Short mmCIF file of C-alpha atoms in Angstrom, two decimals:
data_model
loop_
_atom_site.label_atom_id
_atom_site.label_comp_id
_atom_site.label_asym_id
_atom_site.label_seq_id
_atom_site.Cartn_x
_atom_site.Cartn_y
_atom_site.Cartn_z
CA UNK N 285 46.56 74.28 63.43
CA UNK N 286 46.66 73.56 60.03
CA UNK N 287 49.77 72.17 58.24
CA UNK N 288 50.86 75.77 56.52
CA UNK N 289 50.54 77.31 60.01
CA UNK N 290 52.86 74.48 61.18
CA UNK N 291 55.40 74.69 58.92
CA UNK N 292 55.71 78.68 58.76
CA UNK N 293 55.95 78.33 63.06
CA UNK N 294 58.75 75.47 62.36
CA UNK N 295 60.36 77.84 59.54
CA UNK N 296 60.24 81.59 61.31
CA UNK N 297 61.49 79.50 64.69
CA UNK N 298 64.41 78.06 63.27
CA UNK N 299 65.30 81.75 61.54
CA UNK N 300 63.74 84.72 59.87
CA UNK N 301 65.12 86.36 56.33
CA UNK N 302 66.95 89.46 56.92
CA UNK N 303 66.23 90.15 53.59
CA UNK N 304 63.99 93.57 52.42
CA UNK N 305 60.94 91.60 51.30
CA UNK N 306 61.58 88.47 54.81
CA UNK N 307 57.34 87.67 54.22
CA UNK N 308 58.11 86.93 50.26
CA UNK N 309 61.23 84.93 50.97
CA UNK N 310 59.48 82.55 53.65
CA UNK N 311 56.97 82.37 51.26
CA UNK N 312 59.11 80.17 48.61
CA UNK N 313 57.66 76.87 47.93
CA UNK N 314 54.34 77.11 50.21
CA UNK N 315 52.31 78.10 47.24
CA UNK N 316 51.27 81.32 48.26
CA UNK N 317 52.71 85.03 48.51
CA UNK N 318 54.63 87.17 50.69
CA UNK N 319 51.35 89.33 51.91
CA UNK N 320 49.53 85.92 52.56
CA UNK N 321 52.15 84.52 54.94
CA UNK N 322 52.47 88.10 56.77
CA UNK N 323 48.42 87.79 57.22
CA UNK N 324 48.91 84.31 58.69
CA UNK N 325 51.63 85.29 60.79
CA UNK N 326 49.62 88.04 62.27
CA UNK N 327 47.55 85.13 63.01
CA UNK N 328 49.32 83.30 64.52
CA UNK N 329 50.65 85.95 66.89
CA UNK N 330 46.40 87.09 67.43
CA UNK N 331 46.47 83.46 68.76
CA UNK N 332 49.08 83.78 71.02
CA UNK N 333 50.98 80.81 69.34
CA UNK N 334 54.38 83.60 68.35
CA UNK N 335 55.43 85.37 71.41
CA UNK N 336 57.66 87.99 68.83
CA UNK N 337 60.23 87.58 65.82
CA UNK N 338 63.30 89.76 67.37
CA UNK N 339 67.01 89.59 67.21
CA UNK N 340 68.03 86.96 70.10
CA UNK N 341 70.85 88.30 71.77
CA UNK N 342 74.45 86.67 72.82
CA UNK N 343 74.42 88.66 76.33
CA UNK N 344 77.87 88.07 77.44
CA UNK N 345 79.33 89.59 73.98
CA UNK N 346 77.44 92.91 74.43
CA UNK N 347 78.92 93.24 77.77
CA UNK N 348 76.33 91.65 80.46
CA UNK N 349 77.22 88.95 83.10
CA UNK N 350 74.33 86.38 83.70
CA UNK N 351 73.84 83.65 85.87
CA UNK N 352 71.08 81.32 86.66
CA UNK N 353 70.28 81.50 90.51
CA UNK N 354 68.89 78.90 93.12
CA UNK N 355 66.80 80.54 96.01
CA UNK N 356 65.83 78.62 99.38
CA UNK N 357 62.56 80.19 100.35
CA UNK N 358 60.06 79.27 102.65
CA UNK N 359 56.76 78.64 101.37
CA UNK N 360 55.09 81.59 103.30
CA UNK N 361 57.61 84.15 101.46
CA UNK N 362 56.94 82.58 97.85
CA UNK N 363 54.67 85.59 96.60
CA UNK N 364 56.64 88.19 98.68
CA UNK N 365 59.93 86.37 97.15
CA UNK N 366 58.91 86.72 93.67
CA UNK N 367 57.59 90.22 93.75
CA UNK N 368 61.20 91.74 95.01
CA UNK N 369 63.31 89.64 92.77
CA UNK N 370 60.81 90.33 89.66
CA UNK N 371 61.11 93.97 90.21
CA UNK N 372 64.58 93.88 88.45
CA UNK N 373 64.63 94.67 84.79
CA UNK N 374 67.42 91.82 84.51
CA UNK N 375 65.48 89.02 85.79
CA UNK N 376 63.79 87.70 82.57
CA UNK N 377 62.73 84.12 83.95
CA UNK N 378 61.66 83.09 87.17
CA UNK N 379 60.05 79.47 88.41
CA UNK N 380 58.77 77.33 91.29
CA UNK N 381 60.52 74.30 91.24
CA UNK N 382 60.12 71.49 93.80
CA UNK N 383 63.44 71.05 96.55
CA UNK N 384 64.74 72.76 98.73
CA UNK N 385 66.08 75.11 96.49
CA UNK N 386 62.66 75.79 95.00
CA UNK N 387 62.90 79.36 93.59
CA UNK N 388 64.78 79.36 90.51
CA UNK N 389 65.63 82.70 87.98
CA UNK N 390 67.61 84.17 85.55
CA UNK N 391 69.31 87.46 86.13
CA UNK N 392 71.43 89.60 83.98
CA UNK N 393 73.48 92.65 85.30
CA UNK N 394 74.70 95.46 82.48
CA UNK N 395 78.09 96.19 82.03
CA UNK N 396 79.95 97.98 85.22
CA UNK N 397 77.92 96.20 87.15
CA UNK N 398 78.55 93.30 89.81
CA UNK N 399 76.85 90.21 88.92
CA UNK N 400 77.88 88.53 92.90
CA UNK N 401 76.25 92.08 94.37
CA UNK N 402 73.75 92.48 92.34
CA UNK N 403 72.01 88.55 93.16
CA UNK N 404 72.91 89.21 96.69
CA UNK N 405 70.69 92.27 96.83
CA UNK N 406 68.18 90.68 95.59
CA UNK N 407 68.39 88.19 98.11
CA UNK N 408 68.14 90.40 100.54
CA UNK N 409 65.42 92.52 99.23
CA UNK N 410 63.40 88.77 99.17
CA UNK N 411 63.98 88.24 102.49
CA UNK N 412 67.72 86.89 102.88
CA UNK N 413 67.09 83.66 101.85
CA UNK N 414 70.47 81.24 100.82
CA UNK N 415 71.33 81.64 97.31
CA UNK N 416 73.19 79.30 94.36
CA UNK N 417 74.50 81.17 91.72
CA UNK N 418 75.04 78.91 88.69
CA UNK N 419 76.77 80.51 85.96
CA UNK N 420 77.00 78.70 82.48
CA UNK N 421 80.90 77.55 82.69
CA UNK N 422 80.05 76.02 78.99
CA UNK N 423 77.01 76.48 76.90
CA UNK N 424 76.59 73.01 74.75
CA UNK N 425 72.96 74.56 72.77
CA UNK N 426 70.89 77.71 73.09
CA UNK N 427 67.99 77.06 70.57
CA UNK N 428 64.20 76.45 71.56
CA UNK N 429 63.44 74.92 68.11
CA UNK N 430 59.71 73.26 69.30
CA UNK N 431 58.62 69.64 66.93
CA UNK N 432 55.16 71.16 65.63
CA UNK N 433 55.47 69.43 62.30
CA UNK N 434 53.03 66.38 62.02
CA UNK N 435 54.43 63.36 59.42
CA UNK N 436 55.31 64.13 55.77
CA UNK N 437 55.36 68.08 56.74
CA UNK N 438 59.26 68.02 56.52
CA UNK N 439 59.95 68.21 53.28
CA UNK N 440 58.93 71.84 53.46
CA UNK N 441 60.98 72.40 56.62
CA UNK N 442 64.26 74.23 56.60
CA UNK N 443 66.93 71.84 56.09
CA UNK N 444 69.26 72.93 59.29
CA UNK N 445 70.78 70.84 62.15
CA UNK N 446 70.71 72.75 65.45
CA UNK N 447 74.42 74.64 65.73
CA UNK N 448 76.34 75.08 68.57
CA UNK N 449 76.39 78.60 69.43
CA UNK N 450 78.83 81.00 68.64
CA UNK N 451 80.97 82.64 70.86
CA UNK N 452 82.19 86.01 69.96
CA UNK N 453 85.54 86.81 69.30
CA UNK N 454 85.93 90.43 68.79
CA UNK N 455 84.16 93.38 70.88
CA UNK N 456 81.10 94.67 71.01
CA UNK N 457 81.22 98.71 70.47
CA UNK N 458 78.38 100.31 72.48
CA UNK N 459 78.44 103.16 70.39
CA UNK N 460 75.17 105.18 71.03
CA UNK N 461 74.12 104.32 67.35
CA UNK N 462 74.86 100.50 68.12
CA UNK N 463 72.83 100.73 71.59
CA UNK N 464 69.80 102.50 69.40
CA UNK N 465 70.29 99.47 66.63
CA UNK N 466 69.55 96.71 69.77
CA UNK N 467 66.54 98.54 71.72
CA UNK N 468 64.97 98.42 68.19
CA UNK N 469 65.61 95.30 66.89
CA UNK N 470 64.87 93.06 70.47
CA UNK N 471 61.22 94.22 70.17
CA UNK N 472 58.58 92.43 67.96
CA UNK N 473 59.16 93.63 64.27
CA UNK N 474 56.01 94.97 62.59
CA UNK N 475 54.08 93.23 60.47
CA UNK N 476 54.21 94.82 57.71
CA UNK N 477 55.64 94.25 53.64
CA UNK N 478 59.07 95.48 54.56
CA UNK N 479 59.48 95.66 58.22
CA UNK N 480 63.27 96.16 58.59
CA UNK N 481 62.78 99.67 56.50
CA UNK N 482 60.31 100.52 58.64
CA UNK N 483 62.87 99.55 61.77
CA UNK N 484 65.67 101.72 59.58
CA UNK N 485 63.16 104.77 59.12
CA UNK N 486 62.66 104.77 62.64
CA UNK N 487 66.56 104.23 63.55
CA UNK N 488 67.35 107.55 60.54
CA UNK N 489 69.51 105.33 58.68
CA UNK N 490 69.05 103.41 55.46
CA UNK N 491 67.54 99.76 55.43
CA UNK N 492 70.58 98.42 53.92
CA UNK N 493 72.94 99.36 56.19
CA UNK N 494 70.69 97.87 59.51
CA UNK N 495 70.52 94.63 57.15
CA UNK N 496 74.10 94.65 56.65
CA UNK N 497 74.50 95.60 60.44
CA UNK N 498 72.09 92.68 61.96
CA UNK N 499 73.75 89.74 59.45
CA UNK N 500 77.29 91.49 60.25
CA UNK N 501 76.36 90.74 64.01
CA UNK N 502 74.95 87.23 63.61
CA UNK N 503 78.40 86.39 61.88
CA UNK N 504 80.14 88.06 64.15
CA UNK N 505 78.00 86.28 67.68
CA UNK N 506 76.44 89.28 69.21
CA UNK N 507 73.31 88.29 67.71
CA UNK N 508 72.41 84.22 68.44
CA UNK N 509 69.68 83.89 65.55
CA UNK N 510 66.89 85.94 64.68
CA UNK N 511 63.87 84.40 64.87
CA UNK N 512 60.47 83.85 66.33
CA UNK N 513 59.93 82.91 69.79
CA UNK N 514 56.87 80.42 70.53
CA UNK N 515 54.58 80.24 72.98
CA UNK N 516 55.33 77.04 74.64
CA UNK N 517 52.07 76.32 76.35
CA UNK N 518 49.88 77.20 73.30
CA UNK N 519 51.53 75.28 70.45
CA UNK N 520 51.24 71.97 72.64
CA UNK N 521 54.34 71.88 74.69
CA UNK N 522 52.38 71.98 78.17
CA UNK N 523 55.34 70.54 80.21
CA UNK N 524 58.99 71.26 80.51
CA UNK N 525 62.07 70.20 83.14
CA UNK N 526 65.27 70.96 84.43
CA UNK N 527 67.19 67.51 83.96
CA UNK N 528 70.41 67.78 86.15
CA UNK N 529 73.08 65.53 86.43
CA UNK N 530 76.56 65.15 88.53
CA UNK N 531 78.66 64.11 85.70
CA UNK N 532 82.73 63.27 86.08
CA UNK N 533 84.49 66.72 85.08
CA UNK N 534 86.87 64.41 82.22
CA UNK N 535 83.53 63.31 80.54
CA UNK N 536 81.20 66.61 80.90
CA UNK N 537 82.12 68.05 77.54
CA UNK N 538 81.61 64.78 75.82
CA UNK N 539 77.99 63.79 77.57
CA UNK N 540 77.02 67.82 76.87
CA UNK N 541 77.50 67.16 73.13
CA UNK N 542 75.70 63.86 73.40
CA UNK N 543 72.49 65.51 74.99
CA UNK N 544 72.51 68.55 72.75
CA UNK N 545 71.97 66.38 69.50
CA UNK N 546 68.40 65.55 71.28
CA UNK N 547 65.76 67.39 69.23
CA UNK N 548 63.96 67.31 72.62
CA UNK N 549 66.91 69.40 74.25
CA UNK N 550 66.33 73.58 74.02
CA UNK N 551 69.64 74.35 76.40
CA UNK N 552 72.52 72.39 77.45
CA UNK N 553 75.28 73.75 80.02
CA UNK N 554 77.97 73.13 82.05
CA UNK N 555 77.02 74.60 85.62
CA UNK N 556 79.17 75.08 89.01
CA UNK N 557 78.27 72.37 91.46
CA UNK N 558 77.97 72.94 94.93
CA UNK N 559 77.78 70.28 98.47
CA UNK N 560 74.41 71.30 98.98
CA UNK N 561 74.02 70.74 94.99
CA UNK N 562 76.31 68.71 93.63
CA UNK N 563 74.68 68.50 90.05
CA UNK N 564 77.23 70.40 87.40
CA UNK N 565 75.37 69.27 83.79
CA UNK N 566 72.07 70.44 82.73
CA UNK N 567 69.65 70.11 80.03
CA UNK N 568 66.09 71.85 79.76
CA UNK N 569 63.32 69.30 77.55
CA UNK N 570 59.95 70.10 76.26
CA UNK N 571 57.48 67.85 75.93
CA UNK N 572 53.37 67.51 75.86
CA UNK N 573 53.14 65.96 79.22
CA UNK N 574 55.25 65.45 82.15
CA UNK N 575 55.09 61.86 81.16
CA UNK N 576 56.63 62.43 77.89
CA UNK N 577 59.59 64.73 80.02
CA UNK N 578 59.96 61.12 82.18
CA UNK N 579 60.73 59.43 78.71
CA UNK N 580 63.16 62.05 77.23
CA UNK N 581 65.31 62.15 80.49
CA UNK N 582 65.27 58.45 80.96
CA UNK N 583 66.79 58.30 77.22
CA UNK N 584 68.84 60.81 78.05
CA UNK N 585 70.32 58.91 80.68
CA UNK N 586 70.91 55.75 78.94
CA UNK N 587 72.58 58.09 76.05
CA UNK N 588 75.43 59.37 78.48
CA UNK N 589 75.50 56.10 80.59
CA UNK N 590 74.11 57.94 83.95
CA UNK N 591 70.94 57.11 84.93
CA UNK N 592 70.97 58.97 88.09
CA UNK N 593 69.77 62.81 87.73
CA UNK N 594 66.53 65.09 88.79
CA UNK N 595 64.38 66.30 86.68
CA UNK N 596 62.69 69.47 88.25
CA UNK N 597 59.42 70.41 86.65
CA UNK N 598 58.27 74.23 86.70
CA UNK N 599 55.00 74.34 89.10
CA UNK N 600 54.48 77.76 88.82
CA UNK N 601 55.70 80.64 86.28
CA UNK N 602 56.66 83.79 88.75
CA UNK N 603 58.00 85.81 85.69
CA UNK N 604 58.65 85.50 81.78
CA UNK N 605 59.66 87.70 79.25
CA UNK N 606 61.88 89.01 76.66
CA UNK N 607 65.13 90.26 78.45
CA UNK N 608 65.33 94.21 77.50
CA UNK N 609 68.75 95.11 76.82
CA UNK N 610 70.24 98.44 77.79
CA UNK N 611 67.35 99.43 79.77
CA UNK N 612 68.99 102.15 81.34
#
């Protein structure tokens, strides 16, 4: 990559303009225009390097339960495994991970629905195999904000520390014109001079008002950040772990904050512990090799004073995508 591909990826992945002219505003101080960065966007998504720019959704304030879930499953009744828990529109994630507990996934169930039942029909369907269901109790950081700057790139970065997320404190109305707003604006938005009034045109409402709408909802935490999601794999980041600890419950909170001020460190939550699992803190890292992953946790460890934890590499990617909201 060259270093304005770099620092649009570190710009659009940090947050997008809701703005009518977004291309023109990312543009400002790069030297070039508005239709030139759209081009090199497209670009960069023709290389696989952006996944999508979409609205990145706080789940729990539109209604939905989710959980992260533990599987044990033999070896023989991987692929089978996989196939009947993928086939659910709420499972968005879904890796091999070494241990006993080897199969691990994210689920989310709509509102009305049971989040307990719903897993343990899955579990069935997979072949009845003994589940952990490992709801976030606290979430320290939600932002995959990937290093692809090389030195004295920087300056043209967006000055932002990574925020703790906010929680919503008011309702989400599911009105059918609010349900319409979120199908649109979780998909990719189009690459074109003034994408949200072509999202608005298609919605039959005026690009002002789905502006105000999406910014009301980012102040308001239904909507995390809105923002281009990377391709891991493709911008460098070949490696990633699970880093779990069993952490005192009267120091949790403070070791959670500790970890999530590592640039290295997408998520960071609180977790039930179990006796088959006793681990209850947990921290995803990216890195370009599993030997840089070693590094990060082993810092990690020496940050919070616990230098006892597992990191659990993913061996083998069963499912990944963009969790569709309101599917049904």
């Amino acid at each position: 990559m060259d270093s304005m591909s770099r620092i649009l990826l570190d710009r659009v992945q940090r947050s997008f303009p809701l703005v009518p002219e977004p291309y023109q505003a990312l543009s400002e101080g790069l030297g070039i225009g508005g239709k030139k960065v759209c081009e090199l966007i497209g670009t960069l998504k023709e290389r696989k390097l952006i996944r999508q720019i979409s609205a990145i959704f706080n789940t729990g304030a539109l209604g939905y339960r989710s959980s992260l879930v533990a599987m044990a499953v033999p070896e023989k009744d991987l692929e089978h495994a996989a196939s009947a828990i993928n086939r659910y529109p709420g499972v968005s994630h879904n890796y091999l991970r070494p241990g006993n507990y080897n199969m691990w996934f994210t689920v989310a169930v709509p509102p009305g629905k049971a989040l307990e039942r719903t897993v343990g029909e899955l579990a069935q369907s997979a072949g009845g195999w003994p589940v952990l269901i490992l709801p976030a109790i606290r979430k320290y950081k939600l932002a995959v904000v990937l290093d692809v700057l090389e030195e004295g790139e920087g300056e043209l970065s967006e000055e932002r520390g990574d925020l703790p997320p906010i929680e919503s404190t008011v309702a989400f109305e599911a009105t059918d014109e609010n349900i319409r707003i979120v199908r649109c604006i979780q998909e990719d938005l189009p690459l074109v001079e003034a994408p949200f009034r072509a999202w608005a045109e298609s919605l039959d409402m005026g690009e002002t008002k789905l502006i105000e709408t999406m910014n009301r909802w980012l102040q308001q935490g239904f909507i995390r950040r809105f923002a281009a999601v990377l391709n891991h794999r493709q911008v460098g980041f070949s490696s990633n772990g699970m880093v779990v600890w069993n952490c005192p419950s009267d120091r949790i909170d403070e070791y959670g904050r500790i970890l999530s001020s590592y640039p290295e460190v997408s998520h960071c939550y609180r977790r039930p512990s179990y006796s088959e699992w006793p681990f209850n803190l947990y921290a995803m890292i990216h890195g370009r090799s599993a030997d840089d992953c070693r590094k990060v946790a082993e810092r990690l460890g020496e940050a919070i004073g616990m230098k006892e934890y597992e990191i659990l590499f993913s061996t083998k990617e069963f499912k990944k995508i963009r969790l569709k909201l309101f599917w049904s």
